[in-house]
Short mmCIF file of C-alpha atoms in Angstrom, two decimals:
data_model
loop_
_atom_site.label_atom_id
_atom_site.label_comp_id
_atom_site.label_asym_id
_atom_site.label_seq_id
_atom_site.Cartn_x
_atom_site.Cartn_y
_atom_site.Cartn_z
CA UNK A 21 117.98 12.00 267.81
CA UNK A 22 116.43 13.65 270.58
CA UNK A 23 117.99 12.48 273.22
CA UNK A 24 121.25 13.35 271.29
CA UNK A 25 119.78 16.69 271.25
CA UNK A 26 119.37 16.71 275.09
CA UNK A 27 122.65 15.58 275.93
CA UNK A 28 124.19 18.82 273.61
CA UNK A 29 122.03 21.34 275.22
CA UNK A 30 123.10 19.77 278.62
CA UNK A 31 126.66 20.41 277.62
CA UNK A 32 126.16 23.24 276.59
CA UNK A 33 125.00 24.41 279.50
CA UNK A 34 127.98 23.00 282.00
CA UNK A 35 130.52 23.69 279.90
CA UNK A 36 130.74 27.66 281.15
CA UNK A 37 130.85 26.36 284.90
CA UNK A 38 133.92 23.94 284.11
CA UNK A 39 135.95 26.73 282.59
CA UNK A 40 135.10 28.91 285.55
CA UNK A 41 136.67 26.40 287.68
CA UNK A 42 139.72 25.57 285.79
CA UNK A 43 140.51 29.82 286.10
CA UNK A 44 139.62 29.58 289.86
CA UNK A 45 142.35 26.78 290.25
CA UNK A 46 144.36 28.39 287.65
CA UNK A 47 144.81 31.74 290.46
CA UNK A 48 144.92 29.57 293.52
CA UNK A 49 147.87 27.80 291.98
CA UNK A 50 149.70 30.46 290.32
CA UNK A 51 149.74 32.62 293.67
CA UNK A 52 151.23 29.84 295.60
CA UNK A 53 153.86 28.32 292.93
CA UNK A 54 155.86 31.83 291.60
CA UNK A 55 158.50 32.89 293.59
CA UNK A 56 161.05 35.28 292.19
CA UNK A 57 164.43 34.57 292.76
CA UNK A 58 167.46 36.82 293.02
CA UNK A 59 170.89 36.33 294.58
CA UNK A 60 173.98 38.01 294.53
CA UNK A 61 178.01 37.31 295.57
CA UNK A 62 180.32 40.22 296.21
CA UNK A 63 184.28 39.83 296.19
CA UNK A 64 185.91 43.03 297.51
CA UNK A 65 190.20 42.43 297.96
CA UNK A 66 191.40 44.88 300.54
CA UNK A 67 194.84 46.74 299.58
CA UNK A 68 197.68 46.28 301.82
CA UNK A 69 198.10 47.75 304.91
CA UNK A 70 200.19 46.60 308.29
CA UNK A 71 197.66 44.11 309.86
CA UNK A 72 196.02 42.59 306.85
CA UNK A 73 194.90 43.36 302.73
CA UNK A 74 197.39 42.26 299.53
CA UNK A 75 199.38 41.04 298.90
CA UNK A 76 200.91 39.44 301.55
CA UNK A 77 204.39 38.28 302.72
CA UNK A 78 204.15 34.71 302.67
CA UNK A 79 206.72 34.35 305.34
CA UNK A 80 204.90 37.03 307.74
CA UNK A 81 203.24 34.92 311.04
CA UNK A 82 199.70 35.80 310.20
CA UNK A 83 199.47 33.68 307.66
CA UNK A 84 201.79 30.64 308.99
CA UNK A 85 199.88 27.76 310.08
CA UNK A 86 198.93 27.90 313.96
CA UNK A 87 196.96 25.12 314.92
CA UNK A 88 195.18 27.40 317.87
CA UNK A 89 194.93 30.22 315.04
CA UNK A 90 193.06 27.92 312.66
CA UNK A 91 190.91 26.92 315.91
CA UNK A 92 189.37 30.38 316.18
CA UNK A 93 189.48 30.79 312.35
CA UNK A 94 192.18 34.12 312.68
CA UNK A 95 194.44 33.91 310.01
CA UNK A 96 195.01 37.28 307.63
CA UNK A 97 192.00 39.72 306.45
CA UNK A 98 192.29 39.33 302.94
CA UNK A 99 188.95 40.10 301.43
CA UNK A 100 185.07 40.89 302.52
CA UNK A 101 182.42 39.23 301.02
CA UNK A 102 178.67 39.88 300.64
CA UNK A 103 175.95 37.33 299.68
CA UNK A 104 172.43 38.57 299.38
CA UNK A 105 169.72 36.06 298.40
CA UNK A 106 166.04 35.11 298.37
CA UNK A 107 165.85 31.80 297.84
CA UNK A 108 165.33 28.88 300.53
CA UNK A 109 168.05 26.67 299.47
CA UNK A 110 171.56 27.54 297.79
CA UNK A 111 174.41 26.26 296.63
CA UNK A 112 177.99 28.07 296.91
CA UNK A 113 180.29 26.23 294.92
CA UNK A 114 183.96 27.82 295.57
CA UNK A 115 187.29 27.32 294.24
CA UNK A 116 190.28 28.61 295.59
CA UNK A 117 193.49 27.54 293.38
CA UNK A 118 197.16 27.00 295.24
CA UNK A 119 199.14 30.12 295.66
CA UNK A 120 201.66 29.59 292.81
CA UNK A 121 204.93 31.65 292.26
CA UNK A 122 204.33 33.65 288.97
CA UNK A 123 207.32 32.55 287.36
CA UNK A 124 207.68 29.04 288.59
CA UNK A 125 204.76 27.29 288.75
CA UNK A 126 206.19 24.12 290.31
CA UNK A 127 206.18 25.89 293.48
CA UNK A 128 202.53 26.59 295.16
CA UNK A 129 201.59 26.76 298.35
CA UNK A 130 197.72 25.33 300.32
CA UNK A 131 195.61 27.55 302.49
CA UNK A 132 192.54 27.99 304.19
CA UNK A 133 190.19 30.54 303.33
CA UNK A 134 187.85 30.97 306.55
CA UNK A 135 184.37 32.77 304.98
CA UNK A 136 182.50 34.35 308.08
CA UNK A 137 179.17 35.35 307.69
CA UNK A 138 175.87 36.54 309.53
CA UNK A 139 172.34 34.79 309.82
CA UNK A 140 169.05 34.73 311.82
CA UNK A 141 168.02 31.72 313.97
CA UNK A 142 165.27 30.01 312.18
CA UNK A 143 165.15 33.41 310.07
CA UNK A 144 163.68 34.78 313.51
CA UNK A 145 164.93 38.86 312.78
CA UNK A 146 163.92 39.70 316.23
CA UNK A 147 167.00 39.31 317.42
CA UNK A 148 170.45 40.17 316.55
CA UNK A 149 172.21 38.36 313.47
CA UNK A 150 174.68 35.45 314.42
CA UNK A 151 178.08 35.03 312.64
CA UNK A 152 179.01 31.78 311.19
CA UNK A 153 182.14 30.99 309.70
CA UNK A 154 183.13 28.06 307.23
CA UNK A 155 186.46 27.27 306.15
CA UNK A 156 187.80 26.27 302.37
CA UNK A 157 190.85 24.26 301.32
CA UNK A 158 192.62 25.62 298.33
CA UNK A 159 192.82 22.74 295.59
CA UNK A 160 191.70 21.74 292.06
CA UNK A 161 188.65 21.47 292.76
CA UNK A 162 185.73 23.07 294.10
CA UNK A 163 184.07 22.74 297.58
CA UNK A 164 180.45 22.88 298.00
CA UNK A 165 178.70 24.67 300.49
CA UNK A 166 175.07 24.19 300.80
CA UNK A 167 172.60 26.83 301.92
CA UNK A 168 169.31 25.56 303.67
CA UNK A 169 167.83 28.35 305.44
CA UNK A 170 167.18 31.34 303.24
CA UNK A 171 167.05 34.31 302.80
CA UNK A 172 170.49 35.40 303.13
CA UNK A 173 171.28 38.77 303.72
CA UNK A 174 175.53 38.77 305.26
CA UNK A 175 177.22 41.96 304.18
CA UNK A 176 180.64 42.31 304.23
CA UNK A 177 182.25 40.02 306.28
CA UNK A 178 185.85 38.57 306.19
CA UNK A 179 187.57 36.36 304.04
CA UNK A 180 190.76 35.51 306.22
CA UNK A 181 193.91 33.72 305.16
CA UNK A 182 196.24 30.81 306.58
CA UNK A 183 198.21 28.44 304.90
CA UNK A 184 197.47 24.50 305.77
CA UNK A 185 200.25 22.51 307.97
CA UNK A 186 201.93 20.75 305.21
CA UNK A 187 202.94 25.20 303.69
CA UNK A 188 206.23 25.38 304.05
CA UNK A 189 206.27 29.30 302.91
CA UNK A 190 210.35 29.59 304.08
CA UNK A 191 211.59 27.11 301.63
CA UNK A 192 209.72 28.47 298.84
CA UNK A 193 211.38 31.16 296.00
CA UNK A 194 211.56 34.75 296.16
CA UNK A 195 208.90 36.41 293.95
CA UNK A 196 205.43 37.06 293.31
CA UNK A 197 202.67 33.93 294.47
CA UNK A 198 199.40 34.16 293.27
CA UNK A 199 195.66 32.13 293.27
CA UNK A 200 192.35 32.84 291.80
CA UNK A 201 189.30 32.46 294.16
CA UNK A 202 185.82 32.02 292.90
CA UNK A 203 182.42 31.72 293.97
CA UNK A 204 179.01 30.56 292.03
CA UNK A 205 176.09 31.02 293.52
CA UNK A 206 173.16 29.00 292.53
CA UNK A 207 169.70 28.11 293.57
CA UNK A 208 168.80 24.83 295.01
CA UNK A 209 171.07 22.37 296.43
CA UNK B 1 136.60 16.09 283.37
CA UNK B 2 139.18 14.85 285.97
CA UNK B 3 141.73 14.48 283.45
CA UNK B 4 141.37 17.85 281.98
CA UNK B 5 141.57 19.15 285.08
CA UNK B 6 144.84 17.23 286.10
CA UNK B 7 146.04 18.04 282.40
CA UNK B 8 145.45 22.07 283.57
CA UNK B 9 147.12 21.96 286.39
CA UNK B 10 150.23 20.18 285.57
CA UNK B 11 150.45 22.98 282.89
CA UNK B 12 150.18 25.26 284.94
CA UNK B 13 152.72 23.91 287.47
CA UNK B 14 154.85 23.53 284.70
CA UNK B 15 154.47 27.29 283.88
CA UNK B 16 155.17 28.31 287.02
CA UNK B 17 158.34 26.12 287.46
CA UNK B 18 159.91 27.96 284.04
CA UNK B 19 159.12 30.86 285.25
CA UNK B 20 160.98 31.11 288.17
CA UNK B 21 164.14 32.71 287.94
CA UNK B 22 167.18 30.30 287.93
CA UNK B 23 169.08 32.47 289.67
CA UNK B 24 173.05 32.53 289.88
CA UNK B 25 175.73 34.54 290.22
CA UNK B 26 179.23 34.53 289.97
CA UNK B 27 182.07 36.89 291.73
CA UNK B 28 185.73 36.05 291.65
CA UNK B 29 188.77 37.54 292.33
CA UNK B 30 192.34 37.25 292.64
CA UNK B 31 194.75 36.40 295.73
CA UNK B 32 198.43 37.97 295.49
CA UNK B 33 201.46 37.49 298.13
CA UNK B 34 205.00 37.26 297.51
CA UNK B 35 208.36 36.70 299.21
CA UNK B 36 211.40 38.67 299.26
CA UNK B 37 211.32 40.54 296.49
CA UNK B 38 213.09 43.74 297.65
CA UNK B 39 210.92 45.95 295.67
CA UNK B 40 207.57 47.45 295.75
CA UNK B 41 204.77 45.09 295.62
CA UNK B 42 201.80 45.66 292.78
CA UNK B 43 198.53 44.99 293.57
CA UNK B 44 196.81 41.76 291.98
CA UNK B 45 196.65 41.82 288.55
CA UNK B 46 193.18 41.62 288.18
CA UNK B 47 191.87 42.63 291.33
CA UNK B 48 188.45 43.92 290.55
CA UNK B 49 185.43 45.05 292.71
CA UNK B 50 182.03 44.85 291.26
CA UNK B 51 179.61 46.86 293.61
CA UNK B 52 175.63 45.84 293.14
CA UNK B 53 174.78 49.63 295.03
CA UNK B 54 171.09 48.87 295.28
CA UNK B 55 171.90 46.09 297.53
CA UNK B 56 172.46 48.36 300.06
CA UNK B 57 169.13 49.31 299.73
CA UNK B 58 167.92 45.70 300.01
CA UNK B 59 169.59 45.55 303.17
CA UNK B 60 168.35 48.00 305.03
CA UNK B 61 164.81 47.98 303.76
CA UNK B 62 165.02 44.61 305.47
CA UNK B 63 164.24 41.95 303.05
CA UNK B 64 162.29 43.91 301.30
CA UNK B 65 162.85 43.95 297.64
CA UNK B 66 164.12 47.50 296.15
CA UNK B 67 160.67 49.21 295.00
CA UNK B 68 161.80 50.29 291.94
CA UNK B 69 158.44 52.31 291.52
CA UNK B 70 158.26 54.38 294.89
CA UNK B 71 162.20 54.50 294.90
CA UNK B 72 162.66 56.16 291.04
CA UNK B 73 161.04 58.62 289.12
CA UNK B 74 158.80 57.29 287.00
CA UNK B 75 157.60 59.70 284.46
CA UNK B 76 155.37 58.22 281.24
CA UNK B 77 156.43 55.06 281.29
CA UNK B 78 159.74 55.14 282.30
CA UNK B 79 162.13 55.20 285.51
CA UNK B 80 165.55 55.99 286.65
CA UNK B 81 167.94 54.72 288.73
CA UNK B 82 170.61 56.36 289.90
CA UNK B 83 174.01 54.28 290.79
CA UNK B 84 172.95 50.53 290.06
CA UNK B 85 176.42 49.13 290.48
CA UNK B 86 179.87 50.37 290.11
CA UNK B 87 182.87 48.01 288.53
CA UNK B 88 185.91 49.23 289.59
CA UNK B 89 189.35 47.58 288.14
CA UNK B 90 192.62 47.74 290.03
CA UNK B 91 196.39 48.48 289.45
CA UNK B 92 197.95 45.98 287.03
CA UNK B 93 195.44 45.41 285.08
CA UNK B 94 195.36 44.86 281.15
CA UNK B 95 194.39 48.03 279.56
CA UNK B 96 191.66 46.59 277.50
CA UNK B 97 189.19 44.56 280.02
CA UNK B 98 185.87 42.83 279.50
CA UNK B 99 183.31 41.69 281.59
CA UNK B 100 180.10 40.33 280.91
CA UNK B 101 177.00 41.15 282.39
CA UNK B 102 173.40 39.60 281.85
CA UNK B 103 169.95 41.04 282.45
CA UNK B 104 166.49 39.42 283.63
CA UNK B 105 163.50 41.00 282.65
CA UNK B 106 161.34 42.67 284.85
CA UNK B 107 159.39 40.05 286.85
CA UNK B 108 156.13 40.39 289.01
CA UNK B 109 156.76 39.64 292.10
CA UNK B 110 152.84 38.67 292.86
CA UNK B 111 152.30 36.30 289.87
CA UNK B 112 155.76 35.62 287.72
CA UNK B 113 154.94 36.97 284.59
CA UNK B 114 158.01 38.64 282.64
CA UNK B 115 157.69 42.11 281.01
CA UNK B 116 160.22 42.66 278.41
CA UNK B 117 162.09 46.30 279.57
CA UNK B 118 164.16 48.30 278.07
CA UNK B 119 167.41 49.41 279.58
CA UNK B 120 169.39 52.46 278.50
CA UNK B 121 172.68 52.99 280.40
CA UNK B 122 174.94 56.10 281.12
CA UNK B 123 177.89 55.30 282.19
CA UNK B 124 180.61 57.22 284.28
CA UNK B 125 184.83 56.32 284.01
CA UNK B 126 187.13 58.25 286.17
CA UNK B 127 190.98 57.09 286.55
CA UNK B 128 193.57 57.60 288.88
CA UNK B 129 197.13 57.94 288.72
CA UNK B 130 199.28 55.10 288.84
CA UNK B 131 202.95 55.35 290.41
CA UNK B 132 206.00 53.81 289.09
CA UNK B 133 207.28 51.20 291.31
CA UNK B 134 210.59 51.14 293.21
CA UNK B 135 210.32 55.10 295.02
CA UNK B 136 209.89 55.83 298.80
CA UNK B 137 208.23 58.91 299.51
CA UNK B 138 209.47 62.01 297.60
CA UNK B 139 208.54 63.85 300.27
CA UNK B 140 211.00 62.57 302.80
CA UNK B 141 214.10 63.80 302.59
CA UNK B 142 216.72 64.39 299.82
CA UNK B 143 218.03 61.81 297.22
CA UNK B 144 219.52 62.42 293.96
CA UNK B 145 219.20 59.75 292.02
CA UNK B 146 215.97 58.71 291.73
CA UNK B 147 213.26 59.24 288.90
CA UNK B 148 209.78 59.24 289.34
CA UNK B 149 207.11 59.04 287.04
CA UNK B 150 203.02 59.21 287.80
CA UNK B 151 200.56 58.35 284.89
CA UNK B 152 197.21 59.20 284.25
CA UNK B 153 195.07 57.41 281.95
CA UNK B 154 191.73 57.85 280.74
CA UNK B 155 189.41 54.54 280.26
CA UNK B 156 186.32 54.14 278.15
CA UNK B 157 183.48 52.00 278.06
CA UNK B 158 181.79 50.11 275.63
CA UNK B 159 179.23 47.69 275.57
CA UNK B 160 178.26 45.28 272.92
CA UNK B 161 175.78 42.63 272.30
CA UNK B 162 172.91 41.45 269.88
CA UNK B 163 170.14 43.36 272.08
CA UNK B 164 172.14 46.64 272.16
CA UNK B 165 171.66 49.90 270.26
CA UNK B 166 174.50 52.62 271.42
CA UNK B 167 173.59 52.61 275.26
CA UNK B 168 170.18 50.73 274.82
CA UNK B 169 169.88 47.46 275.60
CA UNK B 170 166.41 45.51 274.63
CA UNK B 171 166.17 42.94 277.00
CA UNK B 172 163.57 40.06 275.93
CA UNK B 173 161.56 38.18 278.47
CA UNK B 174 164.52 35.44 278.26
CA UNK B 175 166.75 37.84 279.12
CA UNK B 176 170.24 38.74 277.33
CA UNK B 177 174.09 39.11 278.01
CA UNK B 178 175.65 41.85 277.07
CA UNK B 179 179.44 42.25 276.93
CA UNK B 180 181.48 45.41 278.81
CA UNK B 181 184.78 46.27 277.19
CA UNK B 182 186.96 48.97 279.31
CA UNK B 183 189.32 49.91 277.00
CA UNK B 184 192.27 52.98 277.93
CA UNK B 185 192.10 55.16 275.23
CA UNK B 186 195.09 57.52 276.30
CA UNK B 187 197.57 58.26 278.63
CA UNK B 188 199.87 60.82 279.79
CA UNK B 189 203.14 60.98 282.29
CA UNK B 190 204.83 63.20 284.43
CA UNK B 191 207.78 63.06 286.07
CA UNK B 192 210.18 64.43 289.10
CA UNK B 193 213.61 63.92 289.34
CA UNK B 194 216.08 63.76 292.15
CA UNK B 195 215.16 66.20 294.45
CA UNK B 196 212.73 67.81 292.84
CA UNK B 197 209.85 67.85 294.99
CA UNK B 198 207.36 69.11 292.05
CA UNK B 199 206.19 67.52 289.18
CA UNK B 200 206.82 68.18 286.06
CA UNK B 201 204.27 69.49 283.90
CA UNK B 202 201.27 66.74 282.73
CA UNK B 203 202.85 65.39 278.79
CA UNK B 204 200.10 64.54 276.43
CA UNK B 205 197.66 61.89 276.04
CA UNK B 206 198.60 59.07 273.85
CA UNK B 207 201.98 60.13 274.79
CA UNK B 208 203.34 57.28 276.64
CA UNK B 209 202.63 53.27 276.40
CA UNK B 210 199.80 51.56 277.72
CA UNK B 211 201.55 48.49 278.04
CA UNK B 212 203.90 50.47 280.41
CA UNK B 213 200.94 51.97 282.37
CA UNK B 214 199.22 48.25 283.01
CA UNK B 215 202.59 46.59 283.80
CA UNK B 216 204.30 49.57 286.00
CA UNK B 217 201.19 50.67 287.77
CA UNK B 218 201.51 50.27 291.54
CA UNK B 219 199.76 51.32 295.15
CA UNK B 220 201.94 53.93 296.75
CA UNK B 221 201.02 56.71 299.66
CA UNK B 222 201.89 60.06 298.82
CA UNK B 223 201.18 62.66 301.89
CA UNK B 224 199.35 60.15 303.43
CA UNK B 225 197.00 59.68 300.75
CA UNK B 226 196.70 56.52 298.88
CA UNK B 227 196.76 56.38 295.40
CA UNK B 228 195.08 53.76 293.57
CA UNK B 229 195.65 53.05 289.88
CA UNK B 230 191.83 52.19 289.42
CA UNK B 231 189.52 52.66 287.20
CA UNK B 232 185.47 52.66 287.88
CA UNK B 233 182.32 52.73 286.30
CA UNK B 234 179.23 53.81 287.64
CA UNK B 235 176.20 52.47 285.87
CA UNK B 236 173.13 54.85 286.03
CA UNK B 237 169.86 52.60 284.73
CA UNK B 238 167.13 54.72 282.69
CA UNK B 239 164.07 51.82 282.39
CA UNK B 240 161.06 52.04 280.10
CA UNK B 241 158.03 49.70 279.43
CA UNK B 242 156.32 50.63 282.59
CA UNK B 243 153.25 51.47 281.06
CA UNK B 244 152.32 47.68 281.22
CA UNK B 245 152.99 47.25 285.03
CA UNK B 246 151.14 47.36 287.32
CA UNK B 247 152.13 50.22 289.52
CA UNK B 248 150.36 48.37 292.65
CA UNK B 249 152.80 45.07 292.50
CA UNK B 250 156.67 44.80 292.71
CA UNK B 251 158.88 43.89 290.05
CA UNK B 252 162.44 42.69 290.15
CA UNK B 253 165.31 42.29 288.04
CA UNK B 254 168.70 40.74 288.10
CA UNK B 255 171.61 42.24 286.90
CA UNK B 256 174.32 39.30 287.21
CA UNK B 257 177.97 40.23 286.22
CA UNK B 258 180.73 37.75 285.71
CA UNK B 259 184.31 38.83 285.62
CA UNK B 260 185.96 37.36 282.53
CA UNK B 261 189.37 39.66 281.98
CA UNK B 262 192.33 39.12 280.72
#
């Protein structure tokens, strides 16, 4: 019985040191792990005006296929596009359905959509921004773009237009063509 | 003792992992050509612009999060912002529009933790006119048989959801979606006629079809200034439940809007 007693009081008396660990790991922890997270797309159409904006004439030459055109990723100014984000590694999942006449849905057309944007080296802001650009195929489904260097900060940069080798825009039907385009941004990749 | 110590920390962990935001966001719009059609060309049917202002901010305060507390009044409890985003909806477009938008809670940027807010929104509409398709420019030259016609229309905004309260929304430490509904509540026309190079005077609201606004609306230059048959919203964001932050950390929330019209 006494030494029962001892080994109580002993208890007693450590147990207020353990807990003041556990809260000391419980900060060092909790400082280190949270990380807020925000991102953001932006999709801003430009009207039409001579050298670029919608809609388009989908017999006009900047948007016929040129092989050195899609080279330096040219094509029409359709759109800008923003993406602001904080987290490391992203995920842009896009989807850009054929251009399909209104009224006749058997006829639809496949393009490029060439997304520039602007990063740091290394996230090194000393220096100027670079400009990327990646290019999407219109289809079914959705291409994947994968993020590994965050944050991103590229504000309004061009969306540009050109229809893929196998378009043939001239043997297509008179009327109205058009295709939805969406991005999801999400975190992780 | 080792194990309750392992057993802390992987709660802990685990805490911190549902914590962090999941973030996402969505933005989508619509791409419109056509070929030969002889006649004036509408804009896309559902070409929308959804404008995140404070961004702006973000950028150039270079990376740094917008302070909400040196950057609004804060006043017993309670801040403003002033122009949080602006949704804008474009020629063509269905009269009655929704789009949904979903709120964080305010999170602390040093340690995670979520403090339910509550948001209380004013919102500002302002239309344009809209032109009838198939007219040059009235304003060059003489011809007598044509017929134009310019609408006005006046949207409204309303927002629904199971956290709001007129133009309060209660937004839990989950979070909470909320639903936008632009609806055109009226609509006048005017007209000018052959060589007429005045318009007629404005009819009355509710005195012409909205079916006929949404379907006819188009983007024509008159004088050199470009009429667009848009609609916008500005949203201005009142916040309370400060009094539980701590004015020496940052918070941030997420506002993510997902175009879902018709």
């Amino acid at each position: 019985m006494k030494k029962l007693v001892i080994y109580f009081t002993m208890l007693l008396l450590i147990a207020p040191m353990l807990f003041a660990i556990t809260l000391l790991d419980t900060r060092e922890i909790l400082v280190n792990t949270q990380v807020p997270v925000f991102g953001t797309i932006t999709l801003n159409p430009i009207s039409q005006s001579a050298n670029e904006g919608m809609p388009f004439d989908i017999t006009a030459a900047d948007v016929d296929w040129d092989s050195s055109a899609y080279d330096s990723k040219s094509g029409r100014h359709i759109a800008n596009w923003s993406l602001e984000a904080n987290m490391l590694l992203a995920s842009l999942e896009i989807n850009a359905t054929p251009l399909t006449n209104t009224t006749d849905y058997s006829q639809s057309l496949d393009y490029f959509l060439f997304f520039y944007y602007t990063y740091y080296v290394n996230g090194n802001t000393s220096s100027g921004p670079s400009t990327g650009v990646f290019e999407v195929h219109s289809g079914n489904e959705s291409c994947r773009i994968t993020l590994s260097d965050g944050p991103y900060y590229s504000f309004n940069k061009n969306i540009n237009f050109m229809f893929d080798e196998d378009a043939a825009p001239a043997n297509m039907s008179d009327g109205s063509y058009v295709a939805t385009l969406t991005i999801t941004l999400t975190e992780g990749i | 003792m080792r194990k309750l110590l392992t057993l802390a920390i992987l709660i802990l962990v685990s805490i911190s992992f549902v914590s962090a935001v999941d973030d996402s966001s969505v933005a989508s719009m619509e791409i419109s050509a056509y070929k030969d059609t002889g006649e004036q060309q509408t804009l896309p049917g559902k070409i929308l612009k959804i404008e995140p202002l404070l961004s702006e901010v973000l950028y150039s305060s270079k990376y740094t999060p917008y302070d909400i507390t040196s950057s609004a009044s804060i006043n017993n409890g309670t801040a403003s912002l002033s122009n949080v985003m602006r949704i804008t909806m474009g020629a063509n477009t269905k009269a009655n529009f929704s789009v949904d938008v979903e709120f964080t809670p305010f999170i602390s940027a040093e340690n995670g933790s979520k403090i339910p807010a509550t948001y209380t929104f004013t919102t500002t509409a302002d239309a344009k006119a809209a032109y009838q398709p198939g007219n040059s420019d009235p304003y060059s030259g003489t011809k007598s048989n044509r017929t134009q016609y310019q609408y006005e229309y006046t949207p409204s905004i309303s927002i629904t959801g199971s956290n709001v309260s007129g133009s309060s929304i209660s937004v839990p430490v989950s979070g909470t979606q909320i639903t936008i509904l632009w609806k055109v509540n009226s609509a006048r026309r005017r007209q000018r006629t052959g060589n007429r190079i005045r318009w007629s005077n404005w009819g009355n609201y509710s005195n012409y079809s909205l079916s006929n606004i949404s379907e006819g609306a188009t983007l024509e230059g008159v004088n050199s200034e470009e009429y667009y048959p848009v609609a916008s919203a500005t949203f201005n964001l009142s916040v309370s439940s400060f009094s539980s932050m701590d004015p020496n950390v940052d918070y941030i929330a997420t506002i993510r809007v997902t175009v879902s019209g018709n």
